[in-house]
Coordinates of C-alpha atoms in Angstrom, one line a residue:
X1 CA 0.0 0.0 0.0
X2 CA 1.6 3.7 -1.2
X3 CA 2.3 5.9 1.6
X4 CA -0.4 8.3 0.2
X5 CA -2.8 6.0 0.7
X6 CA -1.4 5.2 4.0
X7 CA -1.8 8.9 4.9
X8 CA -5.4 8.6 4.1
X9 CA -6.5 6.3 5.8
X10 CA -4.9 7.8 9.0
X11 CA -6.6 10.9 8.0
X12 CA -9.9 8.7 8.0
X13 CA -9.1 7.1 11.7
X14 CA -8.6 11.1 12.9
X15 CA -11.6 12.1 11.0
X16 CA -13.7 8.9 12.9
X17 CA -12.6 10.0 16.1
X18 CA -13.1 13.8 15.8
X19 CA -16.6 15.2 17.5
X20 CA -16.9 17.7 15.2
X21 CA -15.2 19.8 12.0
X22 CA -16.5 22.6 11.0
X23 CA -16.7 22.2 7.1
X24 CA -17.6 26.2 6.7
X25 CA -16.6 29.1 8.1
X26 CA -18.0 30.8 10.5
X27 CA -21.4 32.2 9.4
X28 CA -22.1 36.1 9.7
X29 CA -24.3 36.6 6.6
X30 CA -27.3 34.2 7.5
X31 CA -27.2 35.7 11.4
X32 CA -30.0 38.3 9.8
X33 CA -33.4 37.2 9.8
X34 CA -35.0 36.8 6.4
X35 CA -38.7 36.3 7.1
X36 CA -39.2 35.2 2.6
X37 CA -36.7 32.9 3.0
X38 CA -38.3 30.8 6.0
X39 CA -41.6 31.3 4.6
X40 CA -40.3 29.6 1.6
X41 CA -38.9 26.7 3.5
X42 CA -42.2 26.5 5.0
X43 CA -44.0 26.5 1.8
X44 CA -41.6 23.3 0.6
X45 CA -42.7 21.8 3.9
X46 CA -46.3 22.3 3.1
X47 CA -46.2 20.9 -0.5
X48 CA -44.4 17.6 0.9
X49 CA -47.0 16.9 3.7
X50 CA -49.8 17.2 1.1
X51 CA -48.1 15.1 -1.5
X52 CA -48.6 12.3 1.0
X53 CA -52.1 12.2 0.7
X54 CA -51.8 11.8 -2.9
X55 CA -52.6 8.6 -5.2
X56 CA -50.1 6.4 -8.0
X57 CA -53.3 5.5 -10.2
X58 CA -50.8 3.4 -12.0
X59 CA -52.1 1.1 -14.7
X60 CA -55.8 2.6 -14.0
X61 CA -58.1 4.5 -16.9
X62 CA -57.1 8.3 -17.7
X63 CA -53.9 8.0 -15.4
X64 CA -51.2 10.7 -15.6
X65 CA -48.4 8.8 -17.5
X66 CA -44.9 9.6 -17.5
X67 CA -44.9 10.4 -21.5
X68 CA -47.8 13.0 -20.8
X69 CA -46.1 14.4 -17.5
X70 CA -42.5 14.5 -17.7
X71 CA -40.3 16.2 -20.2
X72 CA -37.6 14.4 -22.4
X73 CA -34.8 16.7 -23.2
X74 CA -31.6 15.3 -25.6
X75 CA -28.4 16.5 -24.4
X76 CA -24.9 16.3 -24.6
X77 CA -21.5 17.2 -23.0
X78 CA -19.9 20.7 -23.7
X79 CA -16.2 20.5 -25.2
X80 CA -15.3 23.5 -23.0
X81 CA -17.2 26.2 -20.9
X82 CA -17.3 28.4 -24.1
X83 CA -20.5 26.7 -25.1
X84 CA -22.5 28.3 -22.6
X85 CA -24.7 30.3 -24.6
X86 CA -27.2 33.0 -23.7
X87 CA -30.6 32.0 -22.6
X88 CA -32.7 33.4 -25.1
X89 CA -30.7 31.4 -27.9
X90 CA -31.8 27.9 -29.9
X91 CA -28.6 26.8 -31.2
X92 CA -27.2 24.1 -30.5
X93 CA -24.5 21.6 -31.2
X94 CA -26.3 18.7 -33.2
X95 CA -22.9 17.1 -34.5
X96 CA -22.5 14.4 -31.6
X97 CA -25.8 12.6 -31.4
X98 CA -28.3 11.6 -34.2
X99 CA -31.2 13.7 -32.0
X100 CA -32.0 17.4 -32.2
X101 CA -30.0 18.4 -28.7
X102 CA -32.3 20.7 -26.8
X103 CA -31.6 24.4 -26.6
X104 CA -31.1 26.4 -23.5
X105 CA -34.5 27.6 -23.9
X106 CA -36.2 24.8 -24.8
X107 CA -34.2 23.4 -21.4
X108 CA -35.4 26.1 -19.1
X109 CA -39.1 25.9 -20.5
X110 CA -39.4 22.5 -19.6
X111 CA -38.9 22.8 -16.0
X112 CA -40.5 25.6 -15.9
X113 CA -44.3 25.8 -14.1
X114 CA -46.8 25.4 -17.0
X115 CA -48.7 28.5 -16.1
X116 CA -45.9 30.7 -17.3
X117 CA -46.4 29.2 -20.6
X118 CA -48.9 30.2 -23.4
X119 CA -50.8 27.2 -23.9
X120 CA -54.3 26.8 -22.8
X121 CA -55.3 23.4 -23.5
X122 CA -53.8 20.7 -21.9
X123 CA -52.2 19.6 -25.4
X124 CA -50.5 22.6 -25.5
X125 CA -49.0 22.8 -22.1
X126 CA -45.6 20.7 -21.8
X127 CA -46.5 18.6 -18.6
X128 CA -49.9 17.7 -20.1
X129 CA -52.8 17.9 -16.8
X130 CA -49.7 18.9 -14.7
X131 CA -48.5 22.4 -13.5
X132 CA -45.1 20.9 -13.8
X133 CA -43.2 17.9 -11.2
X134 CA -39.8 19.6 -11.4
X135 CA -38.7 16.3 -12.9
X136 CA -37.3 16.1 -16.7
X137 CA -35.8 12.7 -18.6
X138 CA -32.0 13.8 -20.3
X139 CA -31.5 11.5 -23.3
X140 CA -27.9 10.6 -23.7
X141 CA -26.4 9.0 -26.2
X142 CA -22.6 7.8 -27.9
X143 CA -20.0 8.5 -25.3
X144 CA -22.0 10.5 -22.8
X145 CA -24.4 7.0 -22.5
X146 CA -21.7 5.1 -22.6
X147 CA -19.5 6.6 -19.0
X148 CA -22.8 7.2 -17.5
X149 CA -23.4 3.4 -18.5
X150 CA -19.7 2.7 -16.3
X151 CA -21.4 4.6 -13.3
X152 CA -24.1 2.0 -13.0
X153 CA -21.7 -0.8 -13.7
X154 CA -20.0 0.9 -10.9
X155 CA -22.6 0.4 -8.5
X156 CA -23.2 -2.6 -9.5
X157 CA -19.9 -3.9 -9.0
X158 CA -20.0 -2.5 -6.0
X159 CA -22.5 -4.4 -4.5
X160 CA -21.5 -7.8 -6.1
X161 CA -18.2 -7.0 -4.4
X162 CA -19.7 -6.4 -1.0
X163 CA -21.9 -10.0 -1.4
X164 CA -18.9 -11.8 -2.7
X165 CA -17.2 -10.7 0.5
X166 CA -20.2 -12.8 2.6
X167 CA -18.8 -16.4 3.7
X168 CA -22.3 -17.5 2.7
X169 CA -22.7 -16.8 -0.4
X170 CA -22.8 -18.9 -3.3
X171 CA -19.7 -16.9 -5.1
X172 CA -17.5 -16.3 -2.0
X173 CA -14.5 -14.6 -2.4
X174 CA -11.7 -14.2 0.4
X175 CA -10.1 -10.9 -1.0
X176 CA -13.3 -9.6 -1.5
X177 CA -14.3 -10.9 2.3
X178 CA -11.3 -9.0 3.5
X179 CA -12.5 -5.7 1.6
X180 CA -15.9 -6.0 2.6
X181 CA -15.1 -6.4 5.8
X182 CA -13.5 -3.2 6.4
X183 CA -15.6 -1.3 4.8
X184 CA -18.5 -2.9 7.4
X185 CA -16.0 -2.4 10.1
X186 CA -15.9 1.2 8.7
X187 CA -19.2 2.0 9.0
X188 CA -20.5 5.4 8.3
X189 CA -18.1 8.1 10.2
X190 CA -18.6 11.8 10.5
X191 CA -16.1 14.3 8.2
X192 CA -17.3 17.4 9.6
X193 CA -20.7 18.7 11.2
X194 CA -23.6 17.0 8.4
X195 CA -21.4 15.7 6.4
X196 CA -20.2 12.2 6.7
X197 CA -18.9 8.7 4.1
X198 CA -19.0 5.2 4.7
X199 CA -21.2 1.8 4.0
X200 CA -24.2 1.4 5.9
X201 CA -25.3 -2.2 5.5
X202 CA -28.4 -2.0 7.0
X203 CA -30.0 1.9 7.6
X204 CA -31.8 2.9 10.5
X205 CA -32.1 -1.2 10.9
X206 CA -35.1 -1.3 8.9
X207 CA -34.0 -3.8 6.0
X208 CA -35.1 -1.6 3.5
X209 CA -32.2 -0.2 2.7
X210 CA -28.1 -0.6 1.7
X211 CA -26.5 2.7 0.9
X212 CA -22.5 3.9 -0.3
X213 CA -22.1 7.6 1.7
X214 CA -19.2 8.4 -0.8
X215 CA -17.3 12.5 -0.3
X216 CA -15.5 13.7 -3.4
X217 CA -12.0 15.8 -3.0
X218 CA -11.3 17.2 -6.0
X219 CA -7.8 16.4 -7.7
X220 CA -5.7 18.3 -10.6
X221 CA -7.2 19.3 -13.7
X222 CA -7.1 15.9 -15.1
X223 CA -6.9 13.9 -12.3
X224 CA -10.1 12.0 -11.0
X225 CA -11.5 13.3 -7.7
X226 CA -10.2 11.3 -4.7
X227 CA -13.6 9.2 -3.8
X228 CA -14.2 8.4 0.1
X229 CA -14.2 5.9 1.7
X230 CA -10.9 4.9 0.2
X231 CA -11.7 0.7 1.0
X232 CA -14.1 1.2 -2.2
X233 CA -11.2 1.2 -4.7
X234 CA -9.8 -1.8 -3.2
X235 CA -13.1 -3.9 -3.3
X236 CA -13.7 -2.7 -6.9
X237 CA -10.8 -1.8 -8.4
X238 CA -9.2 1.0 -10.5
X239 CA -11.0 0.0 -13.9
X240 CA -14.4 0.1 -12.3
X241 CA -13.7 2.9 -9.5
X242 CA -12.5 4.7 -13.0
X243 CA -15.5 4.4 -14.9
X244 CA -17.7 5.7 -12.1
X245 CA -15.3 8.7 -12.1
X246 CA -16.2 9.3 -15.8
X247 CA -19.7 8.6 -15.5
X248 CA -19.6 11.5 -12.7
X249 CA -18.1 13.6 -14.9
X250 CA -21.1 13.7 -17.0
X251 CA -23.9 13.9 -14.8
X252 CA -21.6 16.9 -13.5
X253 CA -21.4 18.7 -17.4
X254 CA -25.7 18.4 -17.9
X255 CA -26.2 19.3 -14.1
X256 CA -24.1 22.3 -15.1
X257 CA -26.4 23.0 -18.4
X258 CA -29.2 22.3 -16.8
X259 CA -29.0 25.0 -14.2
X260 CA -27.2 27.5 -16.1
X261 CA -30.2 27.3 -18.7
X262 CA -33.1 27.3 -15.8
X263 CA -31.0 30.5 -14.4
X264 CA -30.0 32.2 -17.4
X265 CA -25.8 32.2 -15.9
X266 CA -23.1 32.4 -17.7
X267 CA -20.4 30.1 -17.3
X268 CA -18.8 32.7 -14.6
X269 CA -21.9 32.4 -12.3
X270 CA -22.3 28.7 -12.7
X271 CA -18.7 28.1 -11.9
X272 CA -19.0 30.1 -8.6
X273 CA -21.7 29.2 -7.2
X274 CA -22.6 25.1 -8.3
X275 CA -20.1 22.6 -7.2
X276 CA -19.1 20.3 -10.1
X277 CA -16.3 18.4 -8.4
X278 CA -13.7 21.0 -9.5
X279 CA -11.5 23.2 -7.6
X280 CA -12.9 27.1 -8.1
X281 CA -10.9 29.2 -9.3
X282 CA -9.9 30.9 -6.1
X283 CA -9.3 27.9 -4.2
X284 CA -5.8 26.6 -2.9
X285 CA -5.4 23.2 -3.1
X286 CA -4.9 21.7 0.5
X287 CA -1.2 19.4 1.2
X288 CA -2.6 16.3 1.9
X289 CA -0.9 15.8 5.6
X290 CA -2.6 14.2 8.5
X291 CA -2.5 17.1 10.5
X292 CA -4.2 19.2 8.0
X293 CA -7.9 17.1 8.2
X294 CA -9.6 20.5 9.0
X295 CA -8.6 21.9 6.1
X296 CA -9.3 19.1 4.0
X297 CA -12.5 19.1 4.8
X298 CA -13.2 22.3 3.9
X299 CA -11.7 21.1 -0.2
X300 CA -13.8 18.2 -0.3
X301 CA -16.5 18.8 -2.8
X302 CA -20.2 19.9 -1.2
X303 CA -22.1 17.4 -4.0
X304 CA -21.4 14.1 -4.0
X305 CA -22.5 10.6 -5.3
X306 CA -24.8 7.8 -3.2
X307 CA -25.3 4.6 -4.3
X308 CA -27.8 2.5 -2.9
X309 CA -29.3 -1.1 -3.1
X310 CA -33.4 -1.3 -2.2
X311 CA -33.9 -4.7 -0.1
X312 CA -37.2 -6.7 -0.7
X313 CA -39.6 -5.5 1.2
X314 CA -41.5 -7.4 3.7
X315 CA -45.4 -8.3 2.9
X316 CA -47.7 -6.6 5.1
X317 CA -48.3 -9.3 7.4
X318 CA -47.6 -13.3 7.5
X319 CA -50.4 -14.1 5.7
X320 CA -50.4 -11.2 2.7
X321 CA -47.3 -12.6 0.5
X322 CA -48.3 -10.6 -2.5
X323 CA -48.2 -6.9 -0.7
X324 CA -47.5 -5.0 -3.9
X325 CA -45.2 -2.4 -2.3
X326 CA -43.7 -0.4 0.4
X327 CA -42.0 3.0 1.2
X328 CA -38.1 3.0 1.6
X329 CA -38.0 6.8 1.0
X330 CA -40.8 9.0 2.2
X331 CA -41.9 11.9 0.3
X332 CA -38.9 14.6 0.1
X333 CA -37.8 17.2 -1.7
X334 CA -33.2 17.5 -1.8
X335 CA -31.3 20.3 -0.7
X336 CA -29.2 20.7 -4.2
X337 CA -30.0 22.3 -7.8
X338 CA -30.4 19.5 -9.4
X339 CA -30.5 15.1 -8.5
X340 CA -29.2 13.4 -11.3
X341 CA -30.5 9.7 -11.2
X342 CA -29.2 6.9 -14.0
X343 CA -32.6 5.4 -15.1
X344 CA -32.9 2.1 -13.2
X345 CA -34.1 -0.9 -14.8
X346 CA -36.3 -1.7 -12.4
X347 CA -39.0 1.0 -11.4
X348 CA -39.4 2.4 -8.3
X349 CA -38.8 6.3 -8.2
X350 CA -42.2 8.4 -8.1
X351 CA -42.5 12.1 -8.4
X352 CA -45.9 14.4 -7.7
X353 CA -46.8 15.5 -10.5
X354 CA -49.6 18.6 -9.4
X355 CA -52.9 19.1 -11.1
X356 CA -53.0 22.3 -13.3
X357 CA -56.7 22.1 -12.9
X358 CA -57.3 20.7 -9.1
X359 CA -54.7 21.4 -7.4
X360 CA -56.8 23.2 -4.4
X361 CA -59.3 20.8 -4.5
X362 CA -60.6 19.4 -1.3
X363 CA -60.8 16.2 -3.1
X364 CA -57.1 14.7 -2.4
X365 CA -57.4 12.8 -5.4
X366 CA -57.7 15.4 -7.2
X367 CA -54.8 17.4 -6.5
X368 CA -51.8 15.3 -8.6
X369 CA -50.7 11.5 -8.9
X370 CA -47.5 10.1 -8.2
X371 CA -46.1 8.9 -11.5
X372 CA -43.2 7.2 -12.0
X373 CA -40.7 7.8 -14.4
X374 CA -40.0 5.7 -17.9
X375 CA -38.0 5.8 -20.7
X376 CA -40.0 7.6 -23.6
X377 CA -42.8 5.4 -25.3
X378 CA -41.2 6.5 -28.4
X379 CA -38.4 4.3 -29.9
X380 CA -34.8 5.7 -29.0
X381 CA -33.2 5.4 -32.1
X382 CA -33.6 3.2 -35.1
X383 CA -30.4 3.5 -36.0
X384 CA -29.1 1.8 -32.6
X385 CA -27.1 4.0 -31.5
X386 CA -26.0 4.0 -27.7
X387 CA -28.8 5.4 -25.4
X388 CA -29.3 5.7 -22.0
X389 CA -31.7 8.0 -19.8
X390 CA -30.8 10.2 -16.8
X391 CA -33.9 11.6 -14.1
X392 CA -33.0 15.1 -13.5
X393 CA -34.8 16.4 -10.3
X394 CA -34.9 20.4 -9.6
X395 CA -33.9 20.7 -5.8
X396 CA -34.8 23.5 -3.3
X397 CA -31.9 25.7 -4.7
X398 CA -33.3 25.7 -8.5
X399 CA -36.8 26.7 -6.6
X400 CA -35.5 29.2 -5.1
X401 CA -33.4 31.2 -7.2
X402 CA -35.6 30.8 -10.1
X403 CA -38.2 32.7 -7.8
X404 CA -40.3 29.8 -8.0
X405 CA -40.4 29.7 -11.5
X406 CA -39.5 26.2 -11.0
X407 CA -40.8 23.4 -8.6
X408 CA -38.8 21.8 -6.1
X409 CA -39.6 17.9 -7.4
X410 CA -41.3 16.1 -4.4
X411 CA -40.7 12.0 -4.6
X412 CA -40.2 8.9 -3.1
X413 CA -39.3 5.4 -3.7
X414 CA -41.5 2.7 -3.3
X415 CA -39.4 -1.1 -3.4
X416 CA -41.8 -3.1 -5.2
X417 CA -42.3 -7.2 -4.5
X418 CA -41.1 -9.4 -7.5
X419 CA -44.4 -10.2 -8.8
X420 CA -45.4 -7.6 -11.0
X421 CA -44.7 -7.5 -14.0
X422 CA -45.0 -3.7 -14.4
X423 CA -42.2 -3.4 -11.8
X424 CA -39.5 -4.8 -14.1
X425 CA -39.8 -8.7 -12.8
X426 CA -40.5 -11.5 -14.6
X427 CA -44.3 -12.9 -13.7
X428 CA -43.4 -16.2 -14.5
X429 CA -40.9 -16.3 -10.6
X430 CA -40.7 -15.2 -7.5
X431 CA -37.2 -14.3 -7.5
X432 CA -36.3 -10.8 -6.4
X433 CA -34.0 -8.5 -8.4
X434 CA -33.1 -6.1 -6.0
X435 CA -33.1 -2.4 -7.6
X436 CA -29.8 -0.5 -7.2
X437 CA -29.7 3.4 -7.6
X438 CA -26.8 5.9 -8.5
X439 CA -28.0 9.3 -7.9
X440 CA -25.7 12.4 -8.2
X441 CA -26.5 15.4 -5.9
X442 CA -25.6 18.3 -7.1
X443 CA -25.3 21.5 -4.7
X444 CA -24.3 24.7 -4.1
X445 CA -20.2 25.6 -3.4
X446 CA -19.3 26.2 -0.2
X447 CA -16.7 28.7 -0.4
X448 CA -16.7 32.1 0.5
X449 CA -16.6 33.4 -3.1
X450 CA -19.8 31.1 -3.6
X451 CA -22.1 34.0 -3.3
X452 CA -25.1 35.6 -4.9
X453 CA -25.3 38.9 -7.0
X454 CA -28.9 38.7 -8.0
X455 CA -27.9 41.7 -10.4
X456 CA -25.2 39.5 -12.3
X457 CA -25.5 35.8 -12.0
X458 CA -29.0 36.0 -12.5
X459 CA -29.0 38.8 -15.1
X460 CA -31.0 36.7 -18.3
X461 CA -33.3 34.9 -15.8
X462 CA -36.3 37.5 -16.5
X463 CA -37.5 36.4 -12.5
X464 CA -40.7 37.2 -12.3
X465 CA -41.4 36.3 -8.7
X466 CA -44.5 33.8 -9.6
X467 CA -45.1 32.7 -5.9
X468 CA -43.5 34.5 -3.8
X469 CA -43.3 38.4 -2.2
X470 CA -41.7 40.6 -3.6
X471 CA -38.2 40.7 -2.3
X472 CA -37.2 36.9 -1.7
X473 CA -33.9 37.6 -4.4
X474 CA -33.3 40.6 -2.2
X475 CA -32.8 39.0 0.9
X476 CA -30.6 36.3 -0.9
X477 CA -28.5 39.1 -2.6
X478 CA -25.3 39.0 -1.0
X479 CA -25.3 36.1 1.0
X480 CA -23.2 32.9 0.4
X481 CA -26.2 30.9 -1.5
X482 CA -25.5 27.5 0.9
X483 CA -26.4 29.7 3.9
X484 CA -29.6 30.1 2.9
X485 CA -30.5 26.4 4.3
X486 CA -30.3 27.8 7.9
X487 CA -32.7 30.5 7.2
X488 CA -35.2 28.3 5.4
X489 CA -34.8 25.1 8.0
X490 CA -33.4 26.8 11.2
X491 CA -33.8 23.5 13.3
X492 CA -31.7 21.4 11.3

């Protein structure tokens, strides 16, 4: 083992044993109160506890489907941050993919609320009977599909690793048994206050659940990020860990496109203020010594990747062995711009879509469906080229500096039983798949640099302050835009 490496992994023992790291610095600009900005939390808050009492009317007549419901953008990676174009434009680079790649505006439009748009009937509007979920479906294709494609392999390599490593199974391995087993011995242990890396087998105990905590500390220009916990290299190795670095890389590039569309910023503002696994400009990369932990928490990157394995779920009682379904997430909304999840084969992921027509109707039912997600009806390509899809979810932060111009997409994940065949499982067994997820969270910098000026990073948004009072950008003006989570959720 390198000494490097070595170094590391004392940094981790130091970082296990430390009560608390301060990740930021000390916070002056959030101290003010900013009545808009809690009101907006609150507003959040509300939307989620009414989404509960929704319906998935899945499979049932005049259902909201995912075609009629959720965007399908075509997109691509950038060659260099020169392509950032101005909001307003429709050109685009077609020369990479067989598919008309979506223009900034086209982009922005569909995550935008349908009642800022022109149409009337629900043929015209873009989410169909829906005001708009938040939630679009990116089209990749050629060499994008194809990292993103080594992400998933990723975390499925992952997790064949980690039952390898298990003296019981059927395909025991005793390197992968010693890997495993430190990364269970591991555990999940705290970087800094909230933030935190590690394998937890089992969450909150509840057998629903397996999840990867990874933290991302960003290397050279073309170096890959270092990824935490470091045992995940050695139980996968470099060609796999490799591939998920690549397949990071683009969800990183559309996140980026994404939110500099929605926002109307220029490459300047989006470089500031989203955190794309890169150093910023104005940041000093750390020494890597084992007395400088403090300060390396403060370069590892604010985003980061999850992967996580769904267990089958347990029928309702003893006697009810075909319960359909249960809840391992509850509704929520994400604290980032933008959740980027690799379409799973196997459903699972819901998102409320809210009614144009009913959504203050007394009648619950009436108010949206949870719909779940699906590749286009439409046939990907004829030509059969490489295609893969990508859930983009708008987070609080796209809400909120679009001036609600955007929604905040609420979901869950429900872990379906094998039987159905709508679920992804074959009808004809009883043998459960379990579903595994890669979602990327992409948030807001931390820095001190990362802050707002309304005036200039949002200068081609056109905000026109759909939902909220008049002066919400004010009170954000300023301030570093990752402080704004203690003024809209003070108790957390």
């Amino acid at each position: 083992m390198s000494s490097f490496k070595l170094l590391l992994l004392s940094i981790s023992v130091v970082l296990q044993t430390t009560i608390t790291l301060s990740i930021i610095t000390p916070k002056s600009s959030s101290s003010k109160d900013r009545p808009l900005l809690r009101q907006f939390g609150n507003g959040i808050n509300e939307r989620v506890l009414n989404s509960k009492e929704g319906y998935n009317r899945f499979g049932l007549e005049n259902h909201y489907t995912s075609d009629e419901t959720i965007p399908c953008l075509d997109m691509q990676t950038t060659s260099d941050s020169s392509s950032t174009t101005n909001i307003n434009s429709n050109v685009a680079d077609k020369s990479s993919s067989l598919y008309d790649i979506s223009s900034q505006r086209e982009i922005r439009e569909a995550y935008m609320n349908d009642n800022t748009q022109q149409g009337t009937t629900e043929s015209d509007r873009i989410h169909g009977r829906s005001s708009g979920s938040g939630c679009c479906i990116i089209r990749l294709t050629g060499k994008d599909a194809a990292s993103v494609r080594l992400l998933v392999n990723f975390a499925d390599d992952f997790f064949d690793c980690v039952d390898c490593g298990d003296n019981e199974h059927a395909n025991y391995d005793a390197d992968n048994n010693c890997a495993a087993g430190k990364l269970k011995d591991l555990g999940v242990f705290r970087i800094a206050n909230n933030v935190h890396a590690g394998f937890d087998h089992n969450v909150d105990e509840e057998d629903k659940m397996q999840v990867l905590y990874t933290k991302l500390i960003p290397e050279g220009e073309d170096e890959d990020p270092m990824l935490l916990p470091l045992e995940v290299g050695d139980l996968v190795g470099t060609k796999s860990l490799s591939g998920a670095h690549s397949g990071m890389s683009t969800l990183f590039d559309i996140g980026n496109q994404i939110t500099s569309a929605v926002l109307g910023m220029d490459s300047e503002s989006t470089n500031k203020l989203l955190d794309d696994c890169s150093h910023a400009t104005t940041t000093a990369k750390v020494e890597m010594k084992s007395n400088n932990h403090e300060q390396i928490a403060d370069t590892m990157s604010n985003s980061y990747q999850r992967i996580i394995r769904y267990l089958k779920p347990k029928p309702a009682n003893e006697q009810d062995e075909d319960a359909q379904s249960d809840e391992a997430f509850w509704p929520h909304v994400d604290s980032t711009f933008l959740t980027l999840i690799p379409l799973p084969e196997i459903a699972g992921l819901e998102v409320w879509c809210p009614s144009s027509q009913f959504a203050e109707s007394k009648d619950m039912s009436e108010r949206g469906e949870w719909v779940r997600p699906c590749k286009p009806s439409v046939a990907d390509s004829e030509s059969g080229e490489d295609c893969i899809h990508v859930v983009a979810l708008a987070g609080e932060f796209l809400q909120l500096l679009s001036d609600g111009q955007v929604s905040t997409c609420i979901h869950r994940v429900i872990a379906p039983n094998p039987s159905p065949k709508e679920f992804g499982f074959e009808s004809s067994n009883k043998t459960y798949k379990p579903r595994v997820s890669a979602p990327l969270f992409l948030r807001p910098r931390i820095g001190k640099a990362a802050v707002l000026d309304v005036e200039t990073d949002l200068r081609d948004s056109d905000n026109l302050g759909l939902y909220f009072e008049e002066g919400l950008m004010k009170e954000c003006d300023g301030m570093r835009v990752w402080d704004y989570m203690d003024c809209m959720s003070p108790n957390n």
